[in-house]
Amino acid sequence: MNYTLHQLQVFLKITQTQSITKAAEELHLTQPAVSIQLKNLQDQFEVPLTEVVGRRIFITDFGKEIAAGAEKIVNEVHAINNRTLAYKGQLTGRLKITAVSTGKYVMPYFLSEFLKQHRGVELVLDVTNKARVIESLEKNEVDFSLVSVLPENLQVENIELMENKLYLVGNKAQEFNRKLHDNSILEDLPLIYREPGSGTRHVMEKFIKQNNLPVVKKMELTSNEAVKQAVIAGLGYSIMPLIGVKNELNNGDLQIIPVQGFPIKSTWNLIWLKGKSFSPVAKAYLNYLQKDKDKTIQEWFSWLSQF
């Protein structure tokens, strides 16, 4: 047997994501690179680790046993690395965070300097849907979660990071005059929605309900990127977080349609279970945020004030 630690790490990620594509994204590798590592690991065994049915990959029972062993090995390697760094007096351990999908435009900037200061900290950041974010928090699987709408049925504590502004956006195919439109304009535009449970959709539907607007739902999509591409392609309009459309506004793919009552505002919050016992890493990160979050906002998000 000549399998490597890297092969085990790649295979473990495949078993966790049930997808070559998602594993490649989370490992910051190309799909061919992940496939090669999987093949090289498979070549070490006469029994299949995976099987492909249709276009989906499934882990065999034998593969699941190998994955369980791989997880123990990978965790032990992390422990060895952490003990080495701790011996040298460095802060070590894992920082586990989940973030709603639009949070990928926010969370990395509130992490980068902290991780530079503490090289022994390993980040586990899962960007996923709101339901999974709340589930991971409720099960105490993570230290923190990033949301734009606070959960109603879960006791949490929080620290406010920054304001979240949402605007009505469309592509450049139709010209809108620069006057402030009445919000009844939403009745005449085909709107593209996020999936049920999305924080963006929650804010969007709350605004529509408060203003008693009989809007037309054109379609429903499961990610901010999918909505953005659909709007750019001219399939409809949507209410989107400003933080996620900066580049498209700058290069002219999208336009903000000025409407009464916009921007709709919410707040990005980092939340954790009430009464949670923090690890040294989590406690250090929370202290860092309380001290330096304003500096991060000024450095990376000062452009938001232009809108």
PDB file of C-alpha atoms in Angstrom:
ATOM      1  CA  MET A   1       0.000   0.000   0.000  1.00  0.00           C
ATOM      2  CA  ASN A   2       1.440   3.325  -1.104  1.00  0.00           C
ATOM      3  CA  TYR A   3      -1.480   5.711  -0.674  1.00  0.00           C
ATOM      4  CA  THR A   4      -0.646   9.222   0.461  1.00  0.00           C
ATOM      5  CA  LEU A   5      -2.126  11.590   3.013  1.00  0.00           C
ATOM      6  CA  HIS A   6      -3.251  13.852   0.180  1.00  0.00           C
ATOM      7  CA  GLN A   7      -5.138  11.000  -1.483  1.00  0.00           C
ATOM      8  CA  LEU A   8      -6.906  10.222   1.784  1.00  0.00           C
ATOM      9  CA  GLN A   9      -7.824  13.880   2.275  1.00  0.00           C
ATOM     10  CA  VAL A  10      -9.256  14.097  -1.240  1.00  0.00           C
ATOM     11  CA  PHE A  11     -11.214  10.858  -0.857  1.00  0.00           C
ATOM     12  CA  LEU A  12     -12.580  11.977   2.499  1.00  0.00           C
ATOM     13  CA  LYS A  13     -13.822  15.209   0.952  1.00  0.00           C
ATOM     14  CA  ILE A  14     -15.486  13.247  -1.878  1.00  0.00           C
ATOM     15  CA  THR A  15     -17.330  11.093   0.638  1.00  0.00           C
ATOM     16  CA  GLN A  16     -18.461  14.193   2.529  1.00  0.00           C
ATOM     17  CA  THR A  17     -19.712  16.091  -0.526  1.00  0.00           C
ATOM     18  CA  GLN A  18     -20.851  13.091  -2.630  1.00  0.00           C
ATOM     19  CA  SER A  19     -19.467  14.972  -5.623  1.00  0.00           C
ATOM     20  CA  ILE A  20     -16.188  15.314  -7.513  1.00  0.00           C
ATOM     21  CA  THR A  21     -17.144  18.869  -8.481  1.00  0.00           C
ATOM     22  CA  LYS A  22     -17.975  20.022  -4.949  1.00  0.00           C
ATOM     23  CA  ALA A  23     -14.900  18.296  -3.541  1.00  0.00           C
ATOM     24  CA  ALA A  24     -12.735  20.121  -6.074  1.00  0.00           C
ATOM     25  CA  GLU A  25     -14.311  23.461  -5.143  1.00  0.00           C
ATOM     26  CA  GLU A  26     -13.822  22.984  -1.410  1.00  0.00           C
ATOM     27  CA  LEU A  27     -10.245  21.746  -1.843  1.00  0.00           C
ATOM     28  CA  HIS A  28      -9.430  24.526  -4.348  1.00  0.00           C
ATOM     29  CA  LEU A  29      -8.356  21.916  -6.920  1.00  0.00           C
ATOM     30  CA  THR A  30      -9.432  21.212 -10.478  1.00  0.00           C
ATOM     31  CA  GLN A  31     -11.890  18.403 -11.131  1.00  0.00           C
ATOM     32  CA  PRO A  32      -9.291  16.409 -13.138  1.00  0.00           C
ATOM     33  CA  ALA A  33      -6.832  16.690 -10.218  1.00  0.00           C
ATOM     34  CA  VAL A  34      -9.430  15.282  -7.802  1.00  0.00           C
ATOM     35  CA  SER A  35     -10.325  12.483 -10.231  1.00  0.00           C
ATOM     36  CA  ILE A  36      -6.649  11.538 -10.592  1.00  0.00           C
ATOM     37  CA  GLN A  37      -6.160  11.384  -6.818  1.00  0.00           C
ATOM     38  CA  LEU A  38      -9.264   9.206  -6.506  1.00  0.00           C
ATOM     39  CA  LYS A  39      -7.994   6.856  -9.229  1.00  0.00           C
ATOM     40  CA  ASN A  40      -4.557   6.641  -7.619  1.00  0.00           C
ATOM     41  CA  LEU A  41      -6.140   5.710  -4.293  1.00  0.00           C
ATOM     42  CA  GLN A  42      -8.495   3.214  -5.930  1.00  0.00           C
ATOM     43  CA  ASP A  43      -5.520   1.514  -7.611  1.00  0.00           C
ATOM     44  CA  GLN A  44      -4.326   0.507  -4.124  1.00  0.00           C
ATOM     45  CA  PHE A  45      -7.407  -1.671  -3.569  1.00  0.00           C
ATOM     46  CA  GLU A  46      -8.997  -4.548  -5.436  1.00  0.00           C
ATOM     47  CA  VAL A  47     -12.447  -3.662  -4.067  1.00  0.00           C
ATOM     48  CA  PRO A  48     -14.221  -0.566  -5.490  1.00  0.00           C
ATOM     49  CA  LEU A  49     -14.366   2.514  -3.282  1.00  0.00           C
ATOM     50  CA  THR A  50     -17.015   4.239  -5.395  1.00  0.00           C
ATOM     51  CA  GLU A  51     -19.481   3.549  -8.130  1.00  0.00           C
ATOM     52  CA  VAL A  52     -21.131   5.851 -10.645  1.00  0.00           C
ATOM     53  CA  VAL A  53     -24.833   5.465 -11.386  1.00  0.00           C
ATOM     54  CA  GLY A  54     -26.105   7.797 -14.036  1.00  0.00           C
ATOM     55  CA  ARG A  55     -24.010  10.894 -13.418  1.00  0.00           C
ATOM     56  CA  ARG A  56     -23.887  10.543  -9.638  1.00  0.00           C
ATOM     57  CA  ILE A  57     -21.063   9.101  -7.589  1.00  0.00           C
ATOM     58  CA  PHE A  58     -21.844   6.773  -4.689  1.00  0.00           C
ATOM     59  CA  ILE A  59     -19.531   5.497  -1.972  1.00  0.00           C
ATOM     60  CA  THR A  60     -19.505   1.715  -1.593  1.00  0.00           C
ATOM     61  CA  ASP A  61     -19.692   0.039   1.822  1.00  0.00           C
ATOM     62  CA  PHE A  62     -15.982  -0.714   1.545  1.00  0.00           C
ATOM     63  CA  GLY A  63     -15.344   2.904   0.581  1.00  0.00           C
ATOM     64  CA  LYS A  64     -17.197   4.078   3.672  1.00  0.00           C
ATOM     65  CA  GLU A  65     -14.937   1.913   5.851  1.00  0.00           C
ATOM     66  CA  ILE A  66     -11.847   3.379   4.175  1.00  0.00           C
ATOM     67  CA  ALA A  67     -13.279   6.889   4.634  1.00  0.00           C
ATOM     68  CA  ALA A  68     -13.766   6.258   8.365  1.00  0.00           C
ATOM     69  CA  GLY A  69     -10.134   5.187   8.670  1.00  0.00           C
ATOM     70  CA  ALA A  70      -9.002   8.137   6.550  1.00  0.00           C
ATOM     71  CA  GLU A  71     -10.829  10.539   8.840  1.00  0.00           C
ATOM     72  CA  LYS A  72      -9.022   9.152  11.885  1.00  0.00           C
ATOM     73  CA  ILE A  73      -5.667   9.494  10.120  1.00  0.00           C
ATOM     74  CA  VAL A  74      -6.351  13.050   8.939  1.00  0.00           C
ATOM     75  CA  ASN A  75      -7.545  14.098  12.401  1.00  0.00           C
ATOM     76  CA  GLU A  76      -4.449  12.624  14.015  1.00  0.00           C
ATOM     77  CA  VAL A  77      -2.208  14.500  11.571  1.00  0.00           C
ATOM     78  CA  HIS A  78      -4.015  17.730  12.501  1.00  0.00           C
ATOM     79  CA  ALA A  79      -3.502  16.918  16.172  1.00  0.00           C
ATOM     80  CA  ILE A  80       0.223  16.330  15.628  1.00  0.00           C
ATOM     81  CA  ASN A  81       0.568  19.626  13.758  1.00  0.00           C
ATOM     82  CA  ASN A  82      -1.359  21.456  16.463  1.00  0.00           C
ATOM     83  CA  ARG A  83       0.742  19.959  19.246  1.00  0.00           C
ATOM     84  CA  THR A  84       3.895  21.027  17.430  1.00  0.00           C
ATOM     85  CA  LEU A  85       2.681  24.595  17.063  1.00  0.00           C
ATOM     86  CA  ALA A  86       1.349  24.698  20.630  1.00  0.00           C
ATOM     87  CA  TYR A  87       4.757  23.595  21.867  1.00  0.00           C
ATOM     88  CA  LYS A  88       6.142  26.655  20.092  1.00  0.00           C
ATOM     89  CA  GLY A  89       3.642  28.881  21.912  1.00  0.00           C
ATOM     90  CA  GLN A  90       1.262  29.485  18.994  1.00  0.00           C
ATOM     91  CA  LEU A  91      -2.546  29.498  19.085  1.00  0.00           C
ATOM     92  CA  THR A  92      -3.676  26.253  17.459  1.00  0.00           C
ATOM     93  CA  GLY A  93      -6.862  24.397  16.664  1.00  0.00           C
ATOM     94  CA  ARG A  94      -9.813  24.501  14.307  1.00  0.00           C
ATOM     95  CA  LEU A  95     -12.212  27.383  13.790  1.00  0.00           C
ATOM     96  CA  LYS A  96     -15.504  26.059  12.387  1.00  0.00           C
ATOM     97  CA  ILE A  97     -17.896  28.470  10.714  1.00  0.00           C
ATOM     98  CA  THR A  98     -20.958  28.075   8.504  1.00  0.00           C
ATOM     99  CA  ALA A  99     -22.228  30.920   6.342  1.00  0.00           C
ATOM    100  CA  VAL A 100     -25.296  31.419   4.195  1.00  0.00           C
ATOM    101  CA  SER A 101     -24.537  31.502   0.479  1.00  0.00           C
ATOM    102  CA  THR A 102     -24.341  35.288   0.098  1.00  0.00           C
ATOM    103  CA  GLY A 103     -22.044  35.338   3.103  1.00  0.00           C
ATOM    104  CA  LYS A 104     -19.186  34.204   0.870  1.00  0.00           C
ATOM    105  CA  TYR A 105     -18.884  37.854  -0.175  1.00  0.00           C
ATOM    106  CA  VAL A 106     -18.493  38.885   3.476  1.00  0.00           C
ATOM    107  CA  MET A 107     -16.966  36.239   5.751  1.00  0.00           C
ATOM    108  CA  PRO A 108     -13.501  35.810   4.154  1.00  0.00           C
ATOM    109  CA  TYR A 109     -12.651  39.465   4.783  1.00  0.00           C
ATOM    110  CA  PHE A 110     -13.401  39.121   8.491  1.00  0.00           C
ATOM    111  CA  LEU A 111     -11.110  36.089   8.673  1.00  0.00           C
ATOM    112  CA  SER A 112      -8.031  36.881   6.596  1.00  0.00           C
ATOM    113  CA  GLU A 113      -6.089  39.045   9.057  1.00  0.00           C
ATOM    114  CA  PHE A 114      -6.897  36.774  12.012  1.00  0.00           C
ATOM    115  CA  LEU A 115      -5.576  33.749  10.120  1.00  0.00           C
ATOM    116  CA  LYS A 116      -2.442  35.651   9.146  1.00  0.00           C
ATOM    117  CA  GLN A 117      -1.811  36.461  12.799  1.00  0.00           C
ATOM    118  CA  HIS A 118      -2.374  32.858  13.902  1.00  0.00           C
ATOM    119  CA  ARG A 119      -0.804  30.440  11.426  1.00  0.00           C
ATOM    120  CA  GLY A 120      -1.645  27.478  13.647  1.00  0.00           C
ATOM    121  CA  VAL A 121      -5.398  27.982  13.270  1.00  0.00           C
ATOM    122  CA  GLU A 122      -7.119  25.785  10.710  1.00  0.00           C
ATOM    123  CA  LEU A 123     -10.293  27.227   9.204  1.00  0.00           C
ATOM    124  CA  VAL A 124     -13.260  25.018   8.329  1.00  0.00           C
ATOM    125  CA  LEU A 125     -15.705  27.286   6.466  1.00  0.00           C
ATOM    126  CA  ASP A 126     -18.866  25.805   4.986  1.00  0.00           C
ATOM    127  CA  VAL A 127     -20.859  28.107   2.693  1.00  0.00           C
ATOM    128  CA  THR A 128     -24.273  26.530   2.332  1.00  0.00           C
ATOM    129  CA  ASN A 129     -28.028  27.157   2.459  1.00  0.00           C
ATOM    130  CA  LYS A 130     -29.694  28.752   5.464  1.00  0.00           C
ATOM    131  CA  ALA A 131     -31.365  25.522   6.605  1.00  0.00           C
ATOM    132  CA  ARG A 132     -28.018  23.719   6.815  1.00  0.00           C
ATOM    133  CA  VAL A 133     -26.421  26.724   8.554  1.00  0.00           C
ATOM    134  CA  ILE A 134     -29.046  26.697  11.305  1.00  0.00           C
ATOM    135  CA  GLU A 135     -28.921  22.896  11.577  1.00  0.00           C
ATOM    136  CA  SER A 136     -25.153  22.900  12.082  1.00  0.00           C
ATOM    137  CA  LEU A 137     -25.499  25.575  14.750  1.00  0.00           C
ATOM    138  CA  GLU A 138     -28.344  23.781  16.521  1.00  0.00           C
ATOM    139  CA  LYS A 139     -26.315  20.548  16.632  1.00  0.00           C
ATOM    140  CA  ASN A 140     -23.334  22.466  18.021  1.00  0.00           C
ATOM    141  CA  GLU A 141     -21.191  21.331  15.073  1.00  0.00           C
ATOM    142  CA  VAL A 142     -19.667  24.781  14.544  1.00  0.00           C
ATOM    143  CA  ASP A 143     -18.321  27.672  16.567  1.00  0.00           C
ATOM    144  CA  PHE A 144     -20.117  30.440  14.671  1.00  0.00           C
ATOM    145  CA  SER A 145     -22.584  30.991  11.837  1.00  0.00           C
ATOM    146  CA  LEU A 146     -22.996  34.003   9.559  1.00  0.00           C
ATOM    147  CA  VAL A 147     -26.592  35.002   8.766  1.00  0.00           C
ATOM    148  CA  SER A 148     -28.454  38.090   7.587  1.00  0.00           C
ATOM    149  CA  VAL A 149     -31.696  37.085   9.338  1.00  0.00           C
ATOM    150  CA  LEU A 150     -31.549  35.941  12.968  1.00  0.00           C
ATOM    151  CA  PRO A 151     -33.190  32.540  13.611  1.00  0.00           C
ATOM    152  CA  GLU A 152     -36.518  32.806  15.429  1.00  0.00           C
ATOM    153  CA  ASN A 153     -36.626  29.440  17.194  1.00  0.00           C
ATOM    154  CA  LEU A 154     -33.070  29.148  18.458  1.00  0.00           C
ATOM    155  CA  GLN A 155     -31.475  30.879  21.430  1.00  0.00           C
ATOM    156  CA  VAL A 156     -28.346  32.572  20.141  1.00  0.00           C
ATOM    157  CA  GLU A 157     -25.979  35.387  20.923  1.00  0.00           C
ATOM    158  CA  ASN A 158     -24.539  37.573  18.225  1.00  0.00           C
ATOM    159  CA  ILE A 159     -22.162  40.252  17.121  1.00  0.00           C
ATOM    160  CA  GLU A 160     -23.257  42.626  14.363  1.00  0.00           C
ATOM    161  CA  LEU A 161     -20.699  42.816  11.590  1.00  0.00           C
ATOM    162  CA  MET A 162     -22.072  45.208   8.975  1.00  0.00           C
ATOM    163  CA  GLU A 163     -25.156  46.447   7.184  1.00  0.00           C
ATOM    164  CA  ASN A 164     -26.633  44.436   4.329  1.00  0.00           C
ATOM    165  CA  LYS A 165     -28.311  46.500   1.583  1.00  0.00           C
ATOM    166  CA  LEU A 166     -30.610  44.977  -1.038  1.00  0.00           C
ATOM    167  CA  TYR A 167     -31.657  46.680  -4.280  1.00  0.00           C
ATOM    168  CA  LEU A 168     -33.919  45.909  -7.222  1.00  0.00           C
ATOM    169  CA  VAL A 169     -31.601  45.021 -10.113  1.00  0.00           C
ATOM    170  CA  GLY A 170     -31.999  44.198 -13.795  1.00  0.00           C
ATOM    171  CA  ASN A 171     -29.773  43.887 -16.833  1.00  0.00           C
ATOM    172  CA  LYS A 172     -29.018  46.769 -19.201  1.00  0.00           C
ATOM    173  CA  ALA A 173     -31.416  45.673 -21.963  1.00  0.00           C
ATOM    174  CA  GLN A 174     -34.233  47.925 -20.734  1.00  0.00           C
ATOM    175  CA  GLU A 175     -33.692  51.577 -19.992  1.00  0.00           C
ATOM    176  CA  PHE A 176     -35.180  53.039 -16.824  1.00  0.00           C
ATOM    177  CA  ASN A 177     -35.239  56.758 -16.211  1.00  0.00           C
ATOM    178  CA  ARG A 178     -33.251  57.898 -13.218  1.00  0.00           C
ATOM    179  CA  LYS A 179     -36.262  59.194 -11.283  1.00  0.00           C
ATOM    180  CA  LEU A 180     -37.314  57.386  -8.124  1.00  0.00           C
ATOM    181  CA  HIS A 181     -39.965  54.866  -9.150  1.00  0.00           C
ATOM    182  CA  ASP A 182     -42.958  54.037  -6.987  1.00  0.00           C
ATOM    183  CA  ASN A 183     -42.631  50.555  -5.509  1.00  0.00           C
ATOM    184  CA  SER A 184     -45.685  49.534  -7.548  1.00  0.00           C
ATOM    185  CA  ILE A 185     -43.203  49.061 -10.421  1.00  0.00           C
ATOM    186  CA  LEU A 186     -42.600  45.623  -8.903  1.00  0.00           C
ATOM    187  CA  GLU A 187     -46.111  44.615 -10.002  1.00  0.00           C
ATOM    188  CA  ASP A 188     -45.076  44.942 -13.655  1.00  0.00           C
ATOM    189  CA  LEU A 189     -41.702  43.168 -13.518  1.00  0.00           C
ATOM    190  CA  PRO A 190     -41.174  39.381 -13.605  1.00  0.00           C
ATOM    191  CA  LEU A 191     -39.294  38.653 -10.377  1.00  0.00           C
ATOM    192  CA  ILE A 192     -36.740  35.934  -9.786  1.00  0.00           C
ATOM    193  CA  TYR A 193     -36.799  34.511  -6.262  1.00  0.00           C
ATOM    194  CA  ARG A 194     -34.311  32.609  -4.137  1.00  0.00           C
ATOM    195  CA  GLU A 195     -35.445  29.261  -2.708  1.00  0.00           C
ATOM    196  CA  PRO A 196     -37.713  29.067   0.388  1.00  0.00           C
ATOM    197  CA  GLY A 197     -35.710  29.530   3.581  1.00  0.00           C
ATOM    198  CA  SER A 198     -33.172  31.889   2.011  1.00  0.00           C
ATOM    199  CA  GLY A 199     -32.440  35.002   4.056  1.00  0.00           C
ATOM    200  CA  THR A 200     -32.557  37.133   0.910  1.00  0.00           C
ATOM    201  CA  ARG A 201     -35.969  35.720   0.031  1.00  0.00           C
ATOM    202  CA  HIS A 202     -37.206  36.335   3.574  1.00  0.00           C
ATOM    203  CA  VAL A 203     -36.288  40.029   3.370  1.00  0.00           C
ATOM    204  CA  MET A 204     -37.704  40.289  -0.156  1.00  0.00           C
ATOM    205  CA  GLU A 205     -41.055  38.699   0.741  1.00  0.00           C
ATOM    206  CA  LYS A 206     -41.343  40.784   3.904  1.00  0.00           C
ATOM    207  CA  PHE A 207     -40.997  43.991   1.857  1.00  0.00           C
ATOM    208  CA  ILE A 208     -43.555  42.815  -0.722  1.00  0.00           C
ATOM    209  CA  LYS A 209     -46.052  41.800   1.971  1.00  0.00           C
ATOM    210  CA  GLN A 210     -45.641  45.041   3.947  1.00  0.00           C
ATOM    211  CA  ASN A 211     -46.363  47.042   0.791  1.00  0.00           C
ATOM    212  CA  ASN A 212     -49.213  44.761  -0.355  1.00  0.00           C
ATOM    213  CA  LEU A 213     -47.704  44.310  -3.826  1.00  0.00           C
ATOM    214  CA  PRO A 214     -49.286  41.688  -6.149  1.00  0.00           C
ATOM    215  CA  VAL A 215     -46.017  40.685  -7.804  1.00  0.00           C
ATOM    216  CA  VAL A 216     -45.384  38.077 -10.494  1.00  0.00           C
ATOM    217  CA  LYS A 217     -42.931  35.321  -9.534  1.00  0.00           C
ATOM    218  CA  LYS A 218     -41.156  34.383 -12.754  1.00  0.00           C
ATOM    219  CA  MET A 219     -38.939  31.628 -11.347  1.00  0.00           C
ATOM    220  CA  GLU A 220     -37.188  30.315  -8.259  1.00  0.00           C
ATOM    221  CA  LEU A 221     -33.466  29.506  -8.108  1.00  0.00           C
ATOM    222  CA  THR A 222     -31.292  27.969  -5.431  1.00  0.00           C
ATOM    223  CA  SER A 223     -28.269  30.260  -5.264  1.00  0.00           C
ATOM    224  CA  ASN A 224     -27.366  33.920  -5.452  1.00  0.00           C
ATOM    225  CA  GLU A 225     -25.074  33.211  -8.423  1.00  0.00           C
ATOM    226  CA  ALA A 226     -27.871  31.464 -10.318  1.00  0.00           C
ATOM    227  CA  VAL A 227     -30.212  34.407  -9.726  1.00  0.00           C
ATOM    228  CA  LYS A 228     -27.537  36.848 -10.831  1.00  0.00           C
ATOM    229  CA  GLN A 229     -26.841  35.008 -14.080  1.00  0.00           C
ATOM    230  CA  ALA A 230     -30.567  34.739 -14.825  1.00  0.00           C
ATOM    231  CA  VAL A 231     -30.984  38.493 -14.359  1.00  0.00           C
ATOM    232  CA  ILE A 232     -27.965  39.224 -16.559  1.00  0.00           C
ATOM    233  CA  ALA A 233     -29.446  36.950 -19.243  1.00  0.00           C
ATOM    234  CA  GLY A 234     -32.668  38.974 -19.197  1.00  0.00           C
ATOM    235  CA  LEU A 235     -34.930  36.331 -17.661  1.00  0.00           C
ATOM    236  CA  GLY A 236     -36.291  38.743 -15.096  1.00  0.00           C
ATOM    237  CA  TYR A 237     -35.469  41.073 -12.215  1.00  0.00           C
ATOM    238  CA  SER A 238     -34.592  40.420  -8.619  1.00  0.00           C
ATOM    239  CA  ILE A 239     -33.955  42.022  -5.250  1.00  0.00           C
ATOM    240  CA  MET A 240     -30.331  41.250  -4.491  1.00  0.00           C
ATOM    241  CA  PRO A 241     -27.702  42.097  -1.853  1.00  0.00           C
ATOM    242  CA  LEU A 242     -25.443  44.881  -3.051  1.00  0.00           C
ATOM    243  CA  ILE A 243     -22.426  43.012  -1.687  1.00  0.00           C
ATOM    244  CA  GLY A 244     -22.933  40.254  -4.288  1.00  0.00           C
ATOM    245  CA  VAL A 245     -23.324  42.372  -7.435  1.00  0.00           C
ATOM    246  CA  LYS A 246     -20.469  44.882  -7.141  1.00  0.00           C
ATOM    247  CA  ASN A 247     -18.500  43.630 -10.148  1.00  0.00           C
ATOM    248  CA  GLU A 248     -21.572  43.289 -12.351  1.00  0.00           C
ATOM    249  CA  LEU A 249     -22.606  46.860 -11.555  1.00  0.00           C
ATOM    250  CA  ASN A 250     -19.118  48.153 -12.300  1.00  0.00           C
ATOM    251  CA  ASN A 251     -18.811  46.365 -15.637  1.00  0.00           C
ATOM    252  CA  GLY A 252     -22.326  47.246 -16.752  1.00  0.00           C
ATOM    253  CA  ASP A 253     -23.930  43.808 -16.722  1.00  0.00           C
ATOM    254  CA  LEU A 254     -26.475  44.922 -14.139  1.00  0.00           C
ATOM    255  CA  GLN A 255     -28.178  48.164 -13.172  1.00  0.00           C
ATOM    256  CA  ILE A 256     -29.864  49.293  -9.974  1.00  0.00           C
ATOM    257  CA  ILE A 257     -33.427  50.424 -10.595  1.00  0.00           C
ATOM    258  CA  PRO A 258     -34.197  53.309  -8.194  1.00  0.00           C
ATOM    259  CA  VAL A 259     -37.372  52.421  -6.302  1.00  0.00           C
ATOM    260  CA  GLN A 260     -39.130  54.011  -3.348  1.00  0.00           C
ATOM    261  CA  GLY A 261     -38.342  52.140  -0.123  1.00  0.00           C
ATOM    262  CA  PHE A 262     -34.976  50.829  -1.320  1.00  0.00           C
ATOM    263  CA  PRO A 263     -32.445  49.859  -0.287  1.00  0.00           C
ATOM    264  CA  ILE A 264     -33.992  47.247   1.973  1.00  0.00           C
ATOM    265  CA  LYS A 265     -31.653  46.919   4.926  1.00  0.00           C
ATOM    266  CA  SER A 266     -30.747  44.010   7.167  1.00  0.00           C
ATOM    267  CA  THR A 267     -27.626  43.216   9.166  1.00  0.00           C
ATOM    268  CA  TRP A 268     -24.923  40.588   8.819  1.00  0.00           C
ATOM    269  CA  ASN A 269     -24.616  38.860  12.180  1.00  0.00           C
ATOM    270  CA  LEU A 270     -22.138  36.292  13.415  1.00  0.00           C
ATOM    271  CA  ILE A 271     -24.131  34.113  15.808  1.00  0.00           C
ATOM    272  CA  TRP A 272     -23.435  31.290  18.249  1.00  0.00           C
ATOM    273  CA  LEU A 273     -25.470  29.166  20.638  1.00  0.00           C
ATOM    274  CA  LYS A 274     -26.379  30.925  23.844  1.00  0.00           C
ATOM    275  CA  GLY A 275     -24.190  29.686  26.684  1.00  0.00           C
ATOM    276  CA  LYS A 276     -21.681  28.016  24.355  1.00  0.00           C
ATOM    277  CA  SER A 277     -18.292  27.129  25.824  1.00  0.00           C
ATOM    278  CA  PHE A 278     -15.694  28.515  23.443  1.00  0.00           C
ATOM    279  CA  SER A 279     -12.459  26.808  22.515  1.00  0.00           C
ATOM    280  CA  PRO A 280      -9.331  28.988  22.860  1.00  0.00           C
ATOM    281  CA  VAL A 281      -9.400  29.565  19.087  1.00  0.00           C
ATOM    282  CA  ALA A 282     -13.072  30.571  18.993  1.00  0.00           C
ATOM    283  CA  LYS A 283     -12.618  32.875  21.994  1.00  0.00           C
ATOM    284  CA  ALA A 284      -9.576  34.500  20.377  1.00  0.00           C
ATOM    285  CA  TYR A 285     -11.514  35.031  17.139  1.00  0.00           C
ATOM    286  CA  LEU A 286     -14.455  36.641  18.900  1.00  0.00           C
ATOM    287  CA  ASN A 287     -12.079  38.974  20.746  1.00  0.00           C
ATOM    288  CA  TYR A 288     -10.429  39.803  17.429  1.00  0.00           C
ATOM    289  CA  LEU A 289     -13.767  40.697  15.824  1.00  0.00           C
ATOM    290  CA  GLN A 290     -14.850  42.897  18.709  1.00  0.00           C
ATOM    291  CA  LYS A 291     -11.577  44.788  18.434  1.00  0.00           C
ATOM    292  CA  ASP A 292     -10.957  44.941  14.675  1.00  0.00           C
ATOM    293  CA  LYS A 293     -14.258  44.575  12.802  1.00  0.00           C
ATOM    294  CA  ASP A 294     -14.531  48.329  12.107  1.00  0.00           C
ATOM    295  CA  LYS A 295     -11.044  48.283  10.608  1.00  0.00           C
ATOM    296  CA  THR A 296     -12.071  45.434   8.300  1.00  0.00           C
ATOM    297  CA  ILE A 297     -15.215  47.283   7.197  1.00  0.00           C
ATOM    298  CA  GLN A 298     -13.235  50.418   6.442  1.00  0.00           C
ATOM    299  CA  GLU A 299     -10.568  48.523   4.501  1.00  0.00           C
ATOM    300  CA  TRP A 300     -12.803  46.280   2.384  1.00  0.00           C
ATOM    301  CA  PHE A 301     -16.343  47.658   2.376  1.00  0.00           C
ATOM    302  CA  SER A 302     -16.104  51.436   2.388  1.00  0.00           C
ATOM    303  CA  TRP A 303     -17.390  51.387  -1.234  1.00  0.00           C
ATOM    304  CA  LEU A 304     -20.835  50.379   0.063  1.00  0.00           C
ATOM    305  CA  SER A 305     -21.394  53.923   1.333  1.00  0.00           C
ATOM    306  CA  GLN A 306     -21.485  55.155  -2.286  1.00  0.00           C
ATOM    307  CA  PHE A 307     -24.881  53.517  -2.777  1.00  0.00           C
TER     308      PHE A 307
END
